[in-house]
Structures are given as C-alpha cells and as structure tokens.
mmCIF file of C-alpha atoms in Angstrom:
data_model
loop_
_atom_site.group_PDB
_atom_site.id
_atom_site.type_symbol
_atom_site.label_atom_id
_atom_site.label_comp_id
_atom_site.label_asym_id
_atom_site.label_seq_id
_atom_site.Cartn_x
_atom_site.Cartn_y
_atom_site.Cartn_z
ATOM 1 C CA UNK A 1 -0.001 -0.003 -0.001
ATOM 2 C CA UNK A 2 1.178 3.540 -0.695
ATOM 3 C CA UNK A 3 1.998 5.948 2.076
ATOM 4 C CA UNK A 4 -0.679 8.277 3.379
ATOM 5 C CA UNK A 5 0.551 11.818 4.132
ATOM 6 C CA UNK A 6 -2.131 12.030 6.831
ATOM 7 C CA UNK A 7 -0.664 9.044 8.680
ATOM 8 C CA UNK A 8 2.760 10.334 9.647
ATOM 9 C CA UNK A 9 3.507 8.544 12.894
ATOM 10 C CA UNK A 10 4.404 11.154 15.501
ATOM 11 C CA UNK A 11 5.812 9.642 18.686
ATOM 12 C CA UNK A 12 3.918 6.369 18.163
ATOM 13 C CA UNK A 13 0.571 7.852 19.237
ATOM 14 C CA UNK A 14 -2.736 7.355 17.486
ATOM 15 C CA UNK A 15 -6.300 8.604 17.452
ATOM 16 C CA UNK A 16 -8.741 5.704 17.035
ATOM 17 C CA UNK A 17 -12.456 6.009 16.317
ATOM 18 C CA UNK A 18 -14.256 2.905 17.589
ATOM 19 C CA UNK A 19 -17.805 2.035 16.551
ATOM 20 C CA UNK A 20 -19.882 0.746 19.474
ATOM 21 C CA UNK A 21 -23.172 -1.202 19.683
ATOM 22 C CA UNK A 22 -26.409 0.632 18.889
ATOM 23 C CA UNK A 23 -28.413 -1.475 21.326
ATOM 24 C CA UNK A 24 -27.042 -4.999 21.693
ATOM 25 C CA UNK A 25 -23.795 -5.183 23.659
ATOM 26 C CA UNK A 26 -22.951 -8.473 21.931
ATOM 27 C CA UNK A 27 -22.237 -6.445 18.781
ATOM 28 C CA UNK A 28 -18.996 -5.097 20.274
ATOM 29 C CA UNK A 29 -16.301 -6.732 18.148
ATOM 30 C CA UNK A 30 -13.192 -8.395 19.627
ATOM 31 C CA UNK A 31 -11.044 -5.813 17.850
ATOM 32 C CA UNK A 32 -13.101 -2.961 19.324
ATOM 33 C CA UNK A 33 -12.776 -4.431 22.828
ATOM 34 C CA UNK A 34 -9.023 -4.878 22.416
ATOM 35 C CA UNK A 35 -8.610 -1.325 21.146
ATOM 36 C CA UNK A 36 -10.548 0.064 24.113
ATOM 37 C CA UNK A 37 -8.299 -1.909 26.467
ATOM 38 C CA UNK A 38 -5.199 -0.465 24.792
ATOM 39 C CA UNK A 39 -6.368 3.136 25.224
ATOM 40 C CA UNK A 40 -4.546 5.592 27.433
ATOM 41 C CA UNK A 41 -7.815 7.538 27.551
ATOM 42 C CA UNK A 42 -11.285 7.071 26.063
ATOM 43 C CA UNK A 43 -12.983 10.226 24.808
ATOM 44 C CA UNK A 44 -16.662 9.389 25.383
ATOM 45 C CA UNK A 45 -19.795 11.325 24.457
ATOM 46 C CA UNK A 46 -21.393 10.294 27.755
ATOM 47 C CA UNK A 47 -19.021 8.665 30.242
ATOM 48 C CA UNK A 48 -21.886 7.096 32.194
ATOM 49 C CA UNK A 49 -23.168 5.192 29.180
ATOM 50 C CA UNK A 50 -19.669 4.251 28.041
ATOM 51 C CA UNK A 51 -18.872 2.937 31.518
ATOM 52 C CA UNK A 52 -21.604 0.301 31.026
ATOM 53 C CA UNK A 53 -19.945 -0.772 27.780
ATOM 54 C CA UNK A 54 -16.459 -0.860 29.282
ATOM 55 C CA UNK A 55 -17.667 -2.883 32.266
ATOM 56 C CA UNK A 56 -19.298 -5.359 29.872
ATOM 57 C CA UNK A 57 -15.983 -5.716 28.038
ATOM 58 C CA UNK A 58 -13.971 -5.937 31.267
ATOM 59 C CA UNK A 59 -12.031 -2.790 30.353
ATOM 60 C CA UNK A 60 -10.808 -0.324 32.966
ATOM 61 C CA UNK A 61 -9.242 2.801 31.457
ATOM 62 C CA UNK A 62 -9.580 6.544 32.158
ATOM 63 C CA UNK A 63 -12.365 8.432 30.381
ATOM 64 C CA UNK A 64 -12.934 12.032 29.367
ATOM 65 C CA UNK A 65 -16.227 13.539 28.257
ATOM 66 C CA UNK A 66 -16.163 14.845 24.659
ATOM 67 C CA UNK A 67 -19.471 15.937 23.127
ATOM 68 C CA UNK A 68 -20.835 18.400 20.598
ATOM 69 C CA UNK A 69 -20.583 21.317 23.028
ATOM 70 C CA UNK A 70 -16.920 20.864 23.970
ATOM 71 C CA UNK A 71 -15.236 18.941 21.125
ATOM 72 C CA UNK A 72 -13.588 22.084 19.746
ATOM 73 C CA UNK A 73 -12.142 22.880 23.177
ATOM 74 C CA UNK A 74 -11.065 19.328 23.991
ATOM 75 C CA UNK A 75 -9.487 18.563 20.602
ATOM 76 C CA UNK A 76 -6.188 20.378 21.185
ATOM 77 C CA UNK A 77 -5.260 18.809 24.538
ATOM 78 C CA UNK A 78 -6.318 15.330 23.390
ATOM 79 C CA UNK A 79 -4.242 15.565 20.234
ATOM 80 C CA UNK A 80 -1.290 16.790 22.260
ATOM 81 C CA UNK A 81 -1.503 13.453 24.051
ATOM 82 C CA UNK A 82 -1.531 11.616 20.724
ATOM 83 C CA UNK A 83 1.528 13.596 19.617
ATOM 84 C CA UNK A 84 3.234 12.552 22.861
ATOM 85 C CA UNK A 85 2.727 8.892 21.981
ATOM 86 C CA UNK A 86 -0.563 8.010 23.651
ATOM 87 C CA UNK A 87 -3.544 6.132 22.207
ATOM 88 C CA UNK A 88 -6.726 8.192 22.377
ATOM 89 C CA UNK A 89 -9.900 6.255 21.573
ATOM 90 C CA UNK A 90 -13.082 8.087 20.567
ATOM 91 C CA UNK A 91 -16.527 6.569 21.109
ATOM 92 C CA UNK A 92 -20.070 7.940 21.074
ATOM 93 C CA UNK A 93 -23.134 6.765 22.949
ATOM 94 C CA UNK A 94 -23.909 4.324 20.133
ATOM 95 C CA UNK A 95 -22.737 3.673 16.603
ATOM 96 C CA UNK A 96 -19.914 5.179 14.598
ATOM 97 C CA UNK A 97 -18.188 8.402 15.768
ATOM 98 C CA UNK A 98 -18.493 11.301 13.366
ATOM 99 C CA UNK A 99 -21.844 10.243 11.852
ATOM 100 C CA UNK A 100 -24.129 12.917 13.336
ATOM 101 C CA UNK A 101 -22.028 12.511 16.488
ATOM 102 C CA UNK A 102 -18.726 13.900 17.852
ATOM 103 C CA UNK A 103 -15.545 12.852 16.098
ATOM 104 C CA UNK A 104 -15.241 14.989 12.981
ATOM 105 C CA UNK A 105 -13.388 17.862 14.641
ATOM 106 C CA UNK A 106 -10.847 15.521 16.223
ATOM 107 C CA UNK A 107 -10.176 13.738 12.926
ATOM 108 C CA UNK A 108 -9.866 17.009 10.984
ATOM 109 C CA UNK A 109 -7.407 18.478 13.461
ATOM 110 C CA UNK A 110 -5.430 15.252 13.771
ATOM 111 C CA UNK A 111 -5.013 15.075 10.006
ATOM 112 C CA UNK A 112 -3.897 18.691 9.912
ATOM 113 C CA UNK A 113 -1.221 17.873 12.496
ATOM 114 C CA UNK A 114 -0.015 14.765 10.675
ATOM 115 C CA UNK A 115 -1.112 12.401 13.428
ATOM 116 C CA UNK A 116 -2.158 8.792 12.917
ATOM 117 C CA UNK A 117 -5.921 8.314 12.618
ATOM 118 C CA UNK A 118 -7.494 4.869 12.618
ATOM 119 C CA UNK A 119 -11.066 3.572 12.690
ATOM 120 C CA UNK A 120 -12.445 0.300 14.010
ATOM 121 C CA UNK A 121 -15.611 -0.409 11.999
ATOM 122 C CA UNK A 122 -18.844 -1.598 13.491
ATOM 123 C CA UNK A 123 -22.515 -0.707 13.954
ATOM 124 C CA UNK A 124 -24.134 2.369 12.396
ATOM 125 C CA UNK A 125 -27.840 3.051 12.818
ATOM 126 C CA UNK A 126 -28.094 4.631 9.354
ATOM 127 C CA UNK A 127 -26.825 1.523 7.584
ATOM 128 C CA UNK A 128 -28.789 -0.858 9.797
ATOM 129 C CA UNK A 129 -32.042 0.961 8.994
ATOM 130 C CA UNK A 130 -31.175 1.133 5.296
ATOM 131 C CA UNK A 131 -30.670 -2.614 4.932
ATOM 132 C CA UNK A 132 -33.891 -3.299 6.864
ATOM 133 C CA UNK A 133 -35.969 -0.782 4.898
ATOM 134 C CA UNK A 134 -36.606 -2.693 1.694
ATOM 135 C CA UNK A 135 -35.820 0.479 -0.259
ATOM 136 C CA UNK A 136 -33.098 0.775 -2.951
ATOM 137 C CA UNK A 137 -29.598 0.685 -1.488
ATOM 138 C CA UNK A 138 -27.491 1.134 -4.611
ATOM 139 C CA UNK A 139 -27.468 4.917 -4.201
ATOM 140 C CA UNK A 140 -28.289 6.648 -0.935
ATOM 141 C CA UNK A 141 -27.486 9.793 1.053
ATOM 142 C CA UNK A 142 -27.192 10.174 4.817
ATOM 143 C CA UNK A 143 -28.727 13.445 6.016
ATOM 144 C CA UNK A 144 -28.445 13.041 9.784
ATOM 145 C CA UNK A 145 -30.753 15.232 11.870
ATOM 146 C CA UNK A 146 -32.991 17.846 10.263
ATOM 147 C CA UNK A 147 -32.666 21.482 11.411
ATOM 148 C CA UNK A 148 -34.590 22.283 14.597
ATOM 149 C CA UNK A 149 -36.199 25.488 13.301
ATOM 150 C CA UNK A 150 -39.171 25.057 10.982
ATOM 151 C CA UNK A 151 -37.934 27.503 8.360
ATOM 152 C CA UNK A 152 -34.476 25.984 8.076
ATOM 153 C CA UNK A 153 -35.976 22.501 8.031
ATOM 154 C CA UNK A 154 -38.388 23.405 5.215
ATOM 155 C CA UNK A 155 -35.583 24.925 3.151
ATOM 156 C CA UNK A 156 -33.407 21.840 3.569
ATOM 157 C CA UNK A 157 -36.226 19.523 2.539
ATOM 158 C CA UNK A 158 -36.946 21.692 -0.505
ATOM 159 C CA UNK A 159 -33.343 21.238 -1.575
ATOM 160 C CA UNK A 160 -33.701 17.469 -1.222
ATOM 161 C CA UNK A 161 -37.096 17.137 -2.890
ATOM 162 C CA UNK A 162 -35.659 16.307 -6.314
ATOM 163 C CA UNK A 163 -32.895 13.943 -5.120
ATOM 164 C CA UNK A 164 -33.406 10.507 -6.736
ATOM 165 C CA UNK A 165 -31.338 8.708 -4.075
ATOM 166 C CA UNK A 166 -32.748 6.927 -1.050
ATOM 167 C CA UNK A 167 -32.419 9.319 1.907
ATOM 168 C CA UNK A 168 -31.610 8.404 5.514
ATOM 169 C CA UNK A 169 -32.508 10.704 8.413
ATOM 170 C CA UNK A 170 -32.093 10.597 12.179
ATOM 171 C CA UNK A 171 -35.212 11.945 13.897
ATOM 172 C CA UNK A 172 -35.042 13.509 17.333
ATOM 173 C CA UNK A 173 -37.285 11.745 19.867
ATOM 174 C CA UNK A 174 -38.721 15.160 20.769
ATOM 175 C CA UNK A 175 -39.631 16.074 17.170
ATOM 176 C CA UNK A 176 -40.439 12.804 15.409
ATOM 177 C CA UNK A 177 -44.041 13.634 14.532
ATOM 178 C CA UNK A 178 -43.141 17.229 13.636
ATOM 179 C CA UNK A 179 -40.292 16.132 11.366
ATOM 180 C CA UNK A 180 -42.485 13.535 9.655
ATOM 181 C CA UNK A 181 -45.187 16.114 8.949
ATOM 182 C CA UNK A 182 -42.555 18.355 7.363
ATOM 183 C CA UNK A 183 -41.316 15.454 5.249
ATOM 184 C CA UNK A 184 -44.833 14.711 4.050
ATOM 185 C CA UNK A 185 -45.301 18.319 3.010
ATOM 186 C CA UNK A 186 -42.008 18.387 1.129
ATOM 187 C CA UNK A 187 -41.915 14.871 -0.357
ATOM 188 C CA UNK A 188 -45.546 13.840 -0.643
ATOM 189 C CA UNK A 189 -46.628 10.201 -0.831
ATOM 190 C CA UNK A 190 -43.243 8.456 -0.977
ATOM 191 C CA UNK A 191 -42.395 4.987 0.359
ATOM 192 C CA UNK A 192 -40.530 5.028 3.662
ATOM 193 C CA UNK A 193 -39.412 2.903 6.597
ATOM 194 C CA UNK A 194 -39.090 3.970 10.218
ATOM 195 C CA UNK A 195 -36.750 1.929 12.418
ATOM 196 C CA UNK A 196 -36.468 2.040 16.206
ATOM 197 C CA UNK A 197 -34.907 -0.069 18.961
ATOM 198 C CA UNK A 198 -32.623 -1.615 16.363
ATOM 199 C CA UNK A 199 -30.696 -4.724 17.466
ATOM 200 C CA UNK A 200 -32.714 -4.792 20.698
ATOM 201 C CA UNK A 201 -35.383 -7.267 21.800
ATOM 202 C CA UNK A 202 -38.266 -5.013 20.723
ATOM 203 C CA UNK A 203 -36.813 -3.873 17.385
ATOM 204 C CA UNK A 204 -39.469 -2.375 15.124
ATOM 205 C CA UNK A 205 -39.468 -1.347 11.474
ATOM 206 C CA UNK A 206 -42.577 0.427 10.210
ATOM 207 C CA UNK A 207 -42.994 0.374 6.445
ATOM 208 C CA UNK A 208 -45.483 2.335 4.363
ATOM 209 C CA UNK A 209 -45.950 5.724 2.773
ATOM 210 C CA UNK A 210 -44.694 8.875 4.482
ATOM 211 C CA UNK A 211 -48.274 10.019 5.271
ATOM 212 C CA UNK A 212 -49.026 6.607 6.830
ATOM 213 C CA UNK A 213 -45.927 6.719 9.005
ATOM 214 C CA UNK A 214 -46.625 10.329 10.008
ATOM 215 C CA UNK A 215 -50.163 9.392 11.067
ATOM 216 C CA UNK A 216 -48.889 6.464 13.120
ATOM 217 C CA UNK A 217 -46.174 8.573 14.761
ATOM 218 C CA UNK A 218 -48.777 10.985 16.126
ATOM 219 C CA UNK A 219 -49.735 8.236 18.573
ATOM 220 C CA UNK A 220 -46.226 8.484 19.981
ATOM 221 C CA UNK A 221 -42.812 7.019 19.159
ATOM 222 C CA UNK A 222 -40.365 6.223 21.939
ATOM 223 C CA UNK A 223 -36.623 6.583 21.550
ATOM 224 C CA UNK A 224 -34.448 7.746 18.704
ATOM 225 C CA UNK A 225 -35.699 6.939 15.251
ATOM 226 C CA UNK A 226 -33.972 6.327 11.947
ATOM 227 C CA UNK A 227 -36.060 7.093 8.876
ATOM 228 C CA UNK A 228 -35.369 5.864 5.348
ATOM 229 C CA UNK A 229 -37.232 7.597 2.503
ATOM 230 C CA UNK A 230 -37.449 6.610 -1.139
ATOM 231 C CA UNK A 231 -35.829 9.000 -3.600
ATOM 232 C CA UNK A 232 -37.650 11.360 -5.941
ATOM 233 C CA UNK A 233 -39.402 9.366 -8.666
ATOM 234 C CA UNK A 234 -38.510 9.981 -12.335
ATOM 235 C CA UNK A 235 -40.083 13.166 -13.581
ATOM 236 C CA UNK A 236 -43.002 11.924 -15.645
ATOM 237 C CA UNK A 237 -44.831 15.240 -15.663
ATOM 238 C CA UNK A 238 -44.145 18.463 -17.508
ATOM 239 C CA UNK A 239 -42.133 20.740 -15.235
ATOM 240 C CA UNK A 240 -42.426 23.873 -17.335
ATOM 241 C CA UNK A 241 -43.872 26.964 -15.606
ATOM 242 C CA UNK A 242 -47.205 26.779 -17.449
ATOM 243 C CA UNK A 243 -47.732 23.107 -16.587
ATOM 244 C CA UNK A 244 -46.784 23.567 -12.939
ATOM 245 C CA UNK A 245 -49.033 26.588 -12.512
ATOM 246 C CA UNK A 246 -51.917 24.826 -14.271
ATOM 247 C CA UNK A 247 -51.619 21.793 -11.996
ATOM 248 C CA UNK A 248 -51.695 23.998 -8.889
ATOM 249 C CA UNK A 249 -54.721 25.819 -10.298
ATOM 250 C CA UNK A 250 -56.538 22.504 -10.872
ATOM 251 C CA UNK A 251 -55.852 21.323 -7.329
ATOM 252 C CA UNK A 252 -57.019 24.615 -5.828
ATOM 253 C CA UNK A 253 -60.183 24.447 -7.945
ATOM 254 C CA UNK A 254 -60.808 20.965 -6.544
ATOM 255 C CA UNK A 255 -60.803 22.398 -3.018
ATOM 256 C CA UNK A 256 -57.177 22.052 -1.882
ATOM 257 C CA UNK A 257 -55.539 24.976 -0.109
ATOM 258 C CA UNK A 258 -53.048 26.811 -2.326
ATOM 259 C CA UNK A 259 -50.122 26.156 0.024
ATOM 260 C CA UNK A 260 -50.880 22.430 0.113
ATOM 261 C CA UNK A 261 -51.398 22.315 -3.646
ATOM 262 C CA UNK A 262 -48.051 23.988 -4.238
ATOM 263 C CA UNK A 263 -46.291 21.507 -1.976
ATOM 264 C CA UNK A 264 -48.019 18.539 -3.625
ATOM 265 C CA UNK A 265 -47.084 19.686 -7.138
ATOM 266 C CA UNK A 266 -43.487 20.342 -6.109
ATOM 267 C CA UNK A 267 -43.200 16.859 -4.605
ATOM 268 C CA UNK A 268 -44.794 15.184 -7.638
ATOM 269 C CA UNK A 269 -42.590 17.103 -10.069
ATOM 270 C CA UNK A 270 -39.425 16.609 -8.033
ATOM 271 C CA UNK A 271 -38.706 20.337 -7.867
ATOM 272 C CA UNK A 272 -38.350 22.762 -4.928
ATOM 273 C CA UNK A 273 -41.511 24.586 -3.868
ATOM 274 C CA UNK A 274 -39.939 27.922 -4.773
ATOM 275 C CA UNK A 275 -39.884 26.798 -8.424
ATOM 276 C CA UNK A 276 -43.630 26.183 -8.310
ATOM 277 C CA UNK A 277 -44.250 29.518 -6.559
ATOM 278 C CA UNK A 278 -42.276 31.288 -9.274
ATOM 279 C CA UNK A 279 -44.222 29.450 -11.984
ATOM 280 C CA UNK A 280 -47.481 30.664 -10.426
ATOM 281 C CA UNK A 281 -46.217 34.245 -10.477
ATOM 282 C CA UNK A 282 -44.869 33.932 -14.023
ATOM 283 C CA UNK A 283 -48.224 32.685 -15.262
ATOM 284 C CA UNK A 284 -50.125 35.446 -13.487
ATOM 285 C CA UNK A 285 -51.898 33.135 -11.065
ATOM 286 C CA UNK A 286 -50.330 34.501 -7.876
#
C-alpha cells in the first residue's frame, strides 16, 4: 500500500475512532474491545453510558467527556496526548463516531497535524435501517438530523425534494411527529421505513408511505428513530412553468388549499416549492 501523508507517525501515538453497539452489547467486536483496552484515555460522548460498555468488556481505562458542546475545546489537549505517543480512543453513545455525532473535529485536526488516525468499523444506525428498509440501497445519502427550526428544516427539505437517491434521516425523539409532517409536506406520498430499537429485543421497522408513518407517529414514538425515504421518482410530468401553474390551479379548484397544492405539485414534479411559486407568479396566477 502507498503511504498516506495524513498518517505520519508522530511519537507512536494514534487517534482511534471505535464504533460501538447501537443497542445490543454483543455487537462489540473483539477488535473494538481490544482497542478500548489499549487506550490511554477514552474520549466518550457520555461517560456514564460508556462505563456500562467498558464494564461489559472488562475494560478499565480513564475516560474524558467529549461531546458536541466541547469537542472544539477538547481537541487540542487530546491531540497533544496523541503527539506525545498516547492512544486516544473516541466513542459515542452508540454507533460510529462522526456520523451525526462527535468525532469529525478531532479527525480534521489530527489530519492537519499529521497524526495517525485509525477507525475500528462496526454498527451504524443509518446503515442498519437502510438494509432493513426494503428500499433501494445502490445509491443513498445520509442526512443526519434535520434542522430544529421550521424555516431551516423546510428549506433543507426543498433542496432534497428532487434527489433521486434513497435518503436516511435521524429523527429527534422530541420532534419525530413534527419532522415527519414536514417530510410529508415536502416529499408527498413516498415509500418510507421507520426503524427504532434496532438490534434490541423489541426492534421495530414500520413500512409504508410517508403520510401513513406520520399518522402512526402521532400516537407516539419512543426513543431515537432512523427514517429511510425513497428518492424522488422519475419526472413523468411536464415541469415547465405553465404546466406547474396549471396543475396548482386544478388542485385549488378541486378544493385544496393553495399552500398544500403547491407542496403537492413540487413533490410530484421533483422540484423545490420555490420553483412552483415562481411558476405561479410567471403565469399570473399569484
């Protein structure tokens, strides 16, 4: 193998990202357990949760809390330890570090300093949900968590409305129903799968259309949720301004609210809602 300029060994130290179980402790690999045992310090998102994992593996090493609110501040001192020859292991509460979890800043800064960065592969909720979904897996995009604010969330979903790839989202347990309603408005009647409690005894995967899943979620969904959504279908309809405006007009005439009609046409055409709004204005139907 050729040399990697980002893997200059400085003092024998290394930064290692270790994927941890997303629910079933038996999914901790022998390599992951060995790497944890070799650590001089474990940088953990939540030291209380990681302590349970370490106790299960029979590992007793020092820990330091590193999460989204302090990763920037902790990165420098931790990487100084790597440069001095220590092994710093990074774990999150569950899954693979860096995927919608802490880890990215540490890797970026370690690469910039020419330090050794390694990763021990393992569970990832996004991939687990994808393979359970029954939706196309040949091309997909991981989107992580949607923005908290409604406006930013709507804009992001507009940008994704025409993406033909299968999309994977993490939904906050406090906003699951709200996020699903926003997805329905932006994407319309697409196939989807909602996975929760993955790898645990009560694992569930709901399959159906986005509106069906949104309706079911209003009854309550416990825990963190991973959602897989089918990509934008091929554009079978005319997406010219006149055609878009005419379709909105027909839906409004049938009794649908203009805002809902605009969202439905945008989702069906695979274009952002702003394109449909502009078409309405261009055709004098605003």
